[in-house]
JSON list of C-alpha atoms in Angstrom, two decimals:
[
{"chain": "Q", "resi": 157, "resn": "UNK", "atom": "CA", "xyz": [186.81, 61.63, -75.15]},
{"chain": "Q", "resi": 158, "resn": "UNK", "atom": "CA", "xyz": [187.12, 58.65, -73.02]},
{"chain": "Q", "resi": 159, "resn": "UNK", "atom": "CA", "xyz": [185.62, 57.84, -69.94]},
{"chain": "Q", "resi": 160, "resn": "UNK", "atom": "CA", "xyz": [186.06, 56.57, -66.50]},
{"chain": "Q", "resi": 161, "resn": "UNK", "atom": "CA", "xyz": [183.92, 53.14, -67.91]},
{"chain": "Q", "resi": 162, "resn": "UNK", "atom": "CA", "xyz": [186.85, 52.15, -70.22]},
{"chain": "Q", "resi": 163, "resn": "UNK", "atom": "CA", "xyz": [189.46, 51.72, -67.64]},
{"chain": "Q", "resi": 164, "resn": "UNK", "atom": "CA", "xyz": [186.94, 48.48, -66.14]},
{"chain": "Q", "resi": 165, "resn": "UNK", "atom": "CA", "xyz": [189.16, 45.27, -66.42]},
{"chain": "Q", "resi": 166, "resn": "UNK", "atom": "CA", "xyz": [186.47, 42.29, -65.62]},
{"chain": "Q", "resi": 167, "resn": "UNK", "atom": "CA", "xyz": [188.77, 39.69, -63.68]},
{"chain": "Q", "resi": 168, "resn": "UNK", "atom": "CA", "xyz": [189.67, 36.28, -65.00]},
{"chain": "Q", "resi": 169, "resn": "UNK", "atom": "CA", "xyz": [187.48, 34.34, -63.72]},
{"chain": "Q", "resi": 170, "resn": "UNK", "atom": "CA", "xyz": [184.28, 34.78, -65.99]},
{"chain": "Q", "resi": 171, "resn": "UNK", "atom": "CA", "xyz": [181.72, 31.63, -66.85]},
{"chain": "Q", "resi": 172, "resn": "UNK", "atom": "CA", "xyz": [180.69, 33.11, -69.85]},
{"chain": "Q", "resi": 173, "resn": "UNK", "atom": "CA", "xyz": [182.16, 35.52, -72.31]},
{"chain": "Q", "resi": 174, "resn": "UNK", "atom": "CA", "xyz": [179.19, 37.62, -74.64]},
{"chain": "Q", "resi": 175, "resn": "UNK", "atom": "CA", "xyz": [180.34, 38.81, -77.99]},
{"chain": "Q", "resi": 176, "resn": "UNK", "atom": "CA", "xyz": [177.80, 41.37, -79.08]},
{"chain": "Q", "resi": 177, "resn": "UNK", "atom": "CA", "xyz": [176.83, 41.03, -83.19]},
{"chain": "Q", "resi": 178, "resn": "UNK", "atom": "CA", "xyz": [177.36, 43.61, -85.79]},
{"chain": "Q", "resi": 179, "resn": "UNK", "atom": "CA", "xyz": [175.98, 43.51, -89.41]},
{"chain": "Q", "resi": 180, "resn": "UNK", "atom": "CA", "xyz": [178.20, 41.29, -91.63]},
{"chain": "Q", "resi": 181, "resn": "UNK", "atom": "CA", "xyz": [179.95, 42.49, -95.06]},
{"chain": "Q", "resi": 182, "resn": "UNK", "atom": "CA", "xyz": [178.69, 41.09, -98.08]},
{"chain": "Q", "resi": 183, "resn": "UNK", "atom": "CA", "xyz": [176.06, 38.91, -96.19]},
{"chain": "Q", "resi": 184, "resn": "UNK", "atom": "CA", "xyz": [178.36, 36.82, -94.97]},
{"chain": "Q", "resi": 185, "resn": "UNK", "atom": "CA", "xyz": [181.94, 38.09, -93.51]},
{"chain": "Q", "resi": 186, "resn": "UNK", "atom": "CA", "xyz": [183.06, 39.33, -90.09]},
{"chain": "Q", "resi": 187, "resn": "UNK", "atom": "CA", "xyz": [183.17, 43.93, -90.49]},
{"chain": "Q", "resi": 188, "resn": "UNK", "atom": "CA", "xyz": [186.89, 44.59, -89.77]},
{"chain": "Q", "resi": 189, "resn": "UNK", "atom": "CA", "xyz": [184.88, 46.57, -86.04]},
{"chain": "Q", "resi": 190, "resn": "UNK", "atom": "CA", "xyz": [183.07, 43.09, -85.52]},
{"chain": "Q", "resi": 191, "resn": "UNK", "atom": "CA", "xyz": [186.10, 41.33, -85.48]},
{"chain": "Q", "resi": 192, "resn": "UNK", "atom": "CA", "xyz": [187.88, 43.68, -83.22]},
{"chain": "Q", "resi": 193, "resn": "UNK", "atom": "CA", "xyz": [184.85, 43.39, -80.68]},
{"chain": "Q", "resi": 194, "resn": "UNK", "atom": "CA", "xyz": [185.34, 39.12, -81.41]},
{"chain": "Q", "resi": 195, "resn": "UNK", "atom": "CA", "xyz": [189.33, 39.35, -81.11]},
{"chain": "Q", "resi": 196, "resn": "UNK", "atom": "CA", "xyz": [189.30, 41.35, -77.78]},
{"chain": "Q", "resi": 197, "resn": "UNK", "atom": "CA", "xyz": [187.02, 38.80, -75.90]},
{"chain": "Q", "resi": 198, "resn": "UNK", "atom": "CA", "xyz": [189.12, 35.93, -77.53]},
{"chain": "Q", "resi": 199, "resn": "UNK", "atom": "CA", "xyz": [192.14, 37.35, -76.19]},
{"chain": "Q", "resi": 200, "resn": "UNK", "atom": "CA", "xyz": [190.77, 37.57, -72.64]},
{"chain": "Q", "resi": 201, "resn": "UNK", "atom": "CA", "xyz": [189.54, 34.30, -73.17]},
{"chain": "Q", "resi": 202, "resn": "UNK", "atom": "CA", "xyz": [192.99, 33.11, -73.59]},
{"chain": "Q", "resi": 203, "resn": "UNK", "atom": "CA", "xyz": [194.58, 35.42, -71.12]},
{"chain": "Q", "resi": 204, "resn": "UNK", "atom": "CA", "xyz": [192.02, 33.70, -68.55]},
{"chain": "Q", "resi": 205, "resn": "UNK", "atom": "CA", "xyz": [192.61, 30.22, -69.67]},
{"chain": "Q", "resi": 206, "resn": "UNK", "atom": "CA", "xyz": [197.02, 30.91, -69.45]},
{"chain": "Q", "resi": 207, "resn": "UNK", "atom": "CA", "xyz": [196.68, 32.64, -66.00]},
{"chain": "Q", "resi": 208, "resn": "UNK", "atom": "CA", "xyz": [193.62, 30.63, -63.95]},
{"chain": "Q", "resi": 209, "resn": "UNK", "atom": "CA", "xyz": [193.02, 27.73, -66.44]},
{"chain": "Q", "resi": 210, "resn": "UNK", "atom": "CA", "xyz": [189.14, 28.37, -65.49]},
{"chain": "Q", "resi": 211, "resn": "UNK", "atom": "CA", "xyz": [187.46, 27.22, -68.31]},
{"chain": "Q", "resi": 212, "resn": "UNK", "atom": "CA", "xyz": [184.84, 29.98, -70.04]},
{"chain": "Q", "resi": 213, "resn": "UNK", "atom": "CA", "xyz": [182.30, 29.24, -72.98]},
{"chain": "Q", "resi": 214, "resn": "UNK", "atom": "CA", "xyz": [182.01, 32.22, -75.54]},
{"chain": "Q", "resi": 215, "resn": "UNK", "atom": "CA", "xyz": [178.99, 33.14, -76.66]},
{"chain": "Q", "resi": 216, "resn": "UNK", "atom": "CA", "xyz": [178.15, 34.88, -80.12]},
{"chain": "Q", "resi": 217, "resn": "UNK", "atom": "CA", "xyz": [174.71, 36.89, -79.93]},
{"chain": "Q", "resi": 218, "resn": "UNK", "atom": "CA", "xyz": [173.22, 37.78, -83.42]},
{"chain": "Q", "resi": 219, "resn": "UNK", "atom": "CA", "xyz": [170.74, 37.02, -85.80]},
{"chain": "Q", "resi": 220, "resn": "UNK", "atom": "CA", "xyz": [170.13, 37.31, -89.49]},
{"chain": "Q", "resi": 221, "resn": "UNK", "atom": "CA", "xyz": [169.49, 40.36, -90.86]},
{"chain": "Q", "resi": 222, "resn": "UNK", "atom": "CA", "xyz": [167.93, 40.60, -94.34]},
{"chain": "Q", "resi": 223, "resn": "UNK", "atom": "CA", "xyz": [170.79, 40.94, -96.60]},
{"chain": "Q", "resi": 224, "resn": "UNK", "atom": "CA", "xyz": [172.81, 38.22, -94.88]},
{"chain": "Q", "resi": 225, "resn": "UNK", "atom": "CA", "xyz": [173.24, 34.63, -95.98]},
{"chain": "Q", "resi": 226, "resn": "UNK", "atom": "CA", "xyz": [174.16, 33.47, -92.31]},
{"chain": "Q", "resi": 227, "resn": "UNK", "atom": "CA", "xyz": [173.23, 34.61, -88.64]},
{"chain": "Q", "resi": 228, "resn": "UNK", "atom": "CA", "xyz": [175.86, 36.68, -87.30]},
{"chain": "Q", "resi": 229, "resn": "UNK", "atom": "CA", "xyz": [176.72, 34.45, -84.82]},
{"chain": "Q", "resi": 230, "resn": "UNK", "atom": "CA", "xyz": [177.40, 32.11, -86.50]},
{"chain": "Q", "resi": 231, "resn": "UNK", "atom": "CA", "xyz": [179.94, 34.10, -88.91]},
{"chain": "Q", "resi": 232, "resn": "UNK", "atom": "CA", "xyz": [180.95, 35.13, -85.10]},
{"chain": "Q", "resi": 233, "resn": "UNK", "atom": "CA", "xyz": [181.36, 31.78, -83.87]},
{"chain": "Q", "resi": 234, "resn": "UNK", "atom": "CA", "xyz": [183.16, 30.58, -87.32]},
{"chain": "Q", "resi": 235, "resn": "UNK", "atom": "CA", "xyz": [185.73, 33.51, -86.89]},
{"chain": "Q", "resi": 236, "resn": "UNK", "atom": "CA", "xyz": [186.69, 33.15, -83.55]},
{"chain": "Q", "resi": 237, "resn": "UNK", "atom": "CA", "xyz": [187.80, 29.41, -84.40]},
{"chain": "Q", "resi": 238, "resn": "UNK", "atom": "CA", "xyz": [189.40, 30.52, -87.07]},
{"chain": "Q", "resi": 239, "resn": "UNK", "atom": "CA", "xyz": [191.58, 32.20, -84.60]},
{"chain": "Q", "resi": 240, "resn": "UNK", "atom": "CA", "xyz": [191.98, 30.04, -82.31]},
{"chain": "Q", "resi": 241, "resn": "UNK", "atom": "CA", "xyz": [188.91, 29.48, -80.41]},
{"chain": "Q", "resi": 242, "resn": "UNK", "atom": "CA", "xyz": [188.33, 25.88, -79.32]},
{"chain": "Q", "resi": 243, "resn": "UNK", "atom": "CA", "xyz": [185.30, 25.04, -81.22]},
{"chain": "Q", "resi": 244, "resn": "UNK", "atom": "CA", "xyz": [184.42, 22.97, -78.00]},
{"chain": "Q", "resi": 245, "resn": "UNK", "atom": "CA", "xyz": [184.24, 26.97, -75.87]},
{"chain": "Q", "resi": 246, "resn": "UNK", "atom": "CA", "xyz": [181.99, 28.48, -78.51]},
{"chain": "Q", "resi": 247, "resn": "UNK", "atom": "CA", "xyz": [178.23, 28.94, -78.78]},
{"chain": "Q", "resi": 248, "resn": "UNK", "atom": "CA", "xyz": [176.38, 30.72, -81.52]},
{"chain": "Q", "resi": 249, "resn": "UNK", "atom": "CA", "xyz": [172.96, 32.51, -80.65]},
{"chain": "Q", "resi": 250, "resn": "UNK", "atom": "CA", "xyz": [171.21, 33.29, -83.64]},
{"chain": "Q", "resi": 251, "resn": "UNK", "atom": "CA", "xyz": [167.77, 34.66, -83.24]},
{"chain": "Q", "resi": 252, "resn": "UNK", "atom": "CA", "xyz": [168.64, 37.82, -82.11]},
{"chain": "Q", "resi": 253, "resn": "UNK", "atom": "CA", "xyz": [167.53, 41.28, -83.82]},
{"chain": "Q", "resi": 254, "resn": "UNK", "atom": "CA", "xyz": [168.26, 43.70, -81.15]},
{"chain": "Q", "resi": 255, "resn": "UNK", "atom": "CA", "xyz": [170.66, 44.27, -78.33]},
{"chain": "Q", "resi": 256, "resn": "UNK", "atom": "CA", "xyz": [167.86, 43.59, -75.54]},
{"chain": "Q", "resi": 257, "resn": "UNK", "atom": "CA", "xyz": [167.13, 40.02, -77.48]},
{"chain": "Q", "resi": 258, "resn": "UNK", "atom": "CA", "xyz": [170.90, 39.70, -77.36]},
{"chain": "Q", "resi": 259, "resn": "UNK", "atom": "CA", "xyz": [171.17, 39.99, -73.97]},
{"chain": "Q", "resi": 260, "resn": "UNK", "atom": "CA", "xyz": [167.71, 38.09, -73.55]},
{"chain": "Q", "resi": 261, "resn": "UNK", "atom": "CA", "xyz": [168.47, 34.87, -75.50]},
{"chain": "Q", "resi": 262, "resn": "UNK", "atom": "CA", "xyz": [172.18, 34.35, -74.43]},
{"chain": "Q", "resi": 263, "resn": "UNK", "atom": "CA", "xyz": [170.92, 34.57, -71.11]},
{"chain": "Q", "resi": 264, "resn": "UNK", "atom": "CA", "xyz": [168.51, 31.48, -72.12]},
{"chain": "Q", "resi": 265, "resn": "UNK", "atom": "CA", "xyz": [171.74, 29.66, -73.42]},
{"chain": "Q", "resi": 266, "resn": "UNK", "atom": "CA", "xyz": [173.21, 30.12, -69.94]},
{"chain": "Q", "resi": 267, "resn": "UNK", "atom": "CA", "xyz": [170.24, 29.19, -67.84]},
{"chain": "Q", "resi": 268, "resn": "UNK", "atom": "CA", "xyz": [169.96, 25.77, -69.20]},
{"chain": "Q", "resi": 269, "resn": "UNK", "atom": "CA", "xyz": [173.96, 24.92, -68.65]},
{"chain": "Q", "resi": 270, "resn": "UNK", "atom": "CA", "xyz": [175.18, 23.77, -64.91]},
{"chain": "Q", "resi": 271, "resn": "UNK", "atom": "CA", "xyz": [176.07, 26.95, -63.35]},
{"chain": "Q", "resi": 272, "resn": "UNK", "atom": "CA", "xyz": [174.19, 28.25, -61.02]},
{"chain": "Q", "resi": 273, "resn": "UNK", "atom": "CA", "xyz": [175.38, 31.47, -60.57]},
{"chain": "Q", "resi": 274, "resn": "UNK", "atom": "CA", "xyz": [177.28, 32.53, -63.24]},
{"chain": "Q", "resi": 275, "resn": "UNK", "atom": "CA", "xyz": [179.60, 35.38, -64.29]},
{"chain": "Q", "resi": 276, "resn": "UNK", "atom": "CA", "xyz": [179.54, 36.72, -67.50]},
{"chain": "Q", "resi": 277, "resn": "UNK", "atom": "CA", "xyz": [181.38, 39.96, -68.92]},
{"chain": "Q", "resi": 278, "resn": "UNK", "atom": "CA", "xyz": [179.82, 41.42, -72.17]},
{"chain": "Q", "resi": 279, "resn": "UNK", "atom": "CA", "xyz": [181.88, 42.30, -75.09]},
{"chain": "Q", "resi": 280, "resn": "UNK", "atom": "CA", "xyz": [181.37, 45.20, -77.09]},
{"chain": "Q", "resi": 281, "resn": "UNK", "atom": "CA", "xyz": [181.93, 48.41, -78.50]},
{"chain": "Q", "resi": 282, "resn": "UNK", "atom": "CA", "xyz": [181.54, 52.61, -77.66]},
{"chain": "Q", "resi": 283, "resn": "UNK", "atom": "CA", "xyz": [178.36, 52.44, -79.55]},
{"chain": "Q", "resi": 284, "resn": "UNK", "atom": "CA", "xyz": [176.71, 50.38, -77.12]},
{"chain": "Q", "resi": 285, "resn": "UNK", "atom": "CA", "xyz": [177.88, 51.51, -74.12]},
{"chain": "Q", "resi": 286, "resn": "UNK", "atom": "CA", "xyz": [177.20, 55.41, -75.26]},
{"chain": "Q", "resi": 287, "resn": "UNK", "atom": "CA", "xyz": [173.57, 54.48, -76.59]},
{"chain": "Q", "resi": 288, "resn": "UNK", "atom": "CA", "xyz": [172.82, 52.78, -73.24]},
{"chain": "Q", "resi": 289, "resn": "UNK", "atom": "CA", "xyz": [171.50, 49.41, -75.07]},
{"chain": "Q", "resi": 290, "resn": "UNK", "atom": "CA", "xyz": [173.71, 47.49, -73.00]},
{"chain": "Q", "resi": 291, "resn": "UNK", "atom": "CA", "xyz": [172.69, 49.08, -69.47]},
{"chain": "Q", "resi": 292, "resn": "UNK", "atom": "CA", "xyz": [168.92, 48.88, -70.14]},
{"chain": "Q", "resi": 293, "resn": "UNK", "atom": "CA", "xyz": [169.13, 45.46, -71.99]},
{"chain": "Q", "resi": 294, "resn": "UNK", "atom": "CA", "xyz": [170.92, 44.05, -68.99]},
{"chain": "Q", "resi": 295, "resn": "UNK", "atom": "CA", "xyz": [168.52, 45.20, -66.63]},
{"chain": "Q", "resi": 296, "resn": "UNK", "atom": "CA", "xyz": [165.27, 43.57, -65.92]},
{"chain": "Q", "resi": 297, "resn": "UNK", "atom": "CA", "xyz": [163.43, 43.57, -69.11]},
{"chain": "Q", "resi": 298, "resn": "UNK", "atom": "CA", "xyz": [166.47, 40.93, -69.78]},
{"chain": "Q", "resi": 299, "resn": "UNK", "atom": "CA", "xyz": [166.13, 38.79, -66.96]},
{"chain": "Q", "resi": 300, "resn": "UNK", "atom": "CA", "xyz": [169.64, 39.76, -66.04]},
{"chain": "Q", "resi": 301, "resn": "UNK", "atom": "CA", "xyz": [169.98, 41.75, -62.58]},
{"chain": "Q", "resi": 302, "resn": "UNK", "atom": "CA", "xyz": [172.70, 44.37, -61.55]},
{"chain": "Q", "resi": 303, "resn": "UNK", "atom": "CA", "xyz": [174.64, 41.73, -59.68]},
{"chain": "Q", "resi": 304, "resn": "UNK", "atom": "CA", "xyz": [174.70, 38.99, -61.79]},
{"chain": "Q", "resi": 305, "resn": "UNK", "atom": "CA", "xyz": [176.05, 40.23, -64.89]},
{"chain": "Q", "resi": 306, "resn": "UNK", "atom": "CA", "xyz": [179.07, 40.78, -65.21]},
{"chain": "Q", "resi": 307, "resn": "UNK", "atom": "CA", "xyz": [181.15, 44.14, -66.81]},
{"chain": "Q", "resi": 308, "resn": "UNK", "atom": "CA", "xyz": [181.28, 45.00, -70.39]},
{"chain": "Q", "resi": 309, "resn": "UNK", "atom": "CA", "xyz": [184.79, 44.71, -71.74]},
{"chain": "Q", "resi": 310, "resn": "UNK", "atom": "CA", "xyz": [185.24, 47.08, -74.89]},
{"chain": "Q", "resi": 311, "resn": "UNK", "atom": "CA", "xyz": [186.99, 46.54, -77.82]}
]
């Protein structure tokens, strides 16, 4: 079924880019639906950096869970340069366990950089959005408020 939610194109002029974590195969390598959810915000990434040339900083939220020899992020983070990422536009948050410490410790990452007020677009999948873990982590418990976040962009 799809919904009215997937037809939400966030414009191109975003601060921050969030790339919501998924476990990792083997411990240590990007799931084929993980790098689909990394791939789509890279590409708007790089469609916002052809058309408006406003520069963004990617963030990859995940942690380590127990049968993985890095944090997700960081396989995150690793990936995306692989493919083209500047490593210079990429930040890895890696304490994470859940998608409300997600959205609570990226949101520490952007508080201590320059912006003020900025816009941020999360990237994820259906199973987010359906579950509602992305509307109630980006609500207060979060820190983040209706206005100041930014949509989610699924892959």
């Amino acid at each position: 079924m799809l919904t009215i939610y997937q037809f939400n194109w966030p414009r191109l002029r975003q601060d921050y880019i969030i790339v919501l974590g998924a476990g990792l195969l083997d411990g240590n390598r990007v799931s084929p639906l993980l790098g689909q959810r990394i791939m789509r915000g890279l590409r708007f990434y790089q469609k916002q950096q052809r058309k408006t040339q406003h520069p963004a900083i990617m963030i990859f939220s995940g942690g380590q869970g127990g049968d993985e020899t890095v944090p997700e992020g960081q396989a995150m983070l690793d990936y995306a340069i692989a493919h083209g990422l500047p490593a210079s536009a990429g930040w890895a948050e890696t304490k994470s366990k859940t998608t409300l410490e997600n959205m609570q410790f990226s949101k520490h990452l952007i508080d201590q950089g320059p912006i003020k007020q900025p816009r941020t677009i999360f990237v994820t999948n259906n199973y987010h959005t359906a579950s509602g873990d992305v509307c109630q982590a980006s609500g207060a418990q979060s820190g983040w408020h209706r206005r100041a976040h930014g949509p989610v962009l699924l892959a």
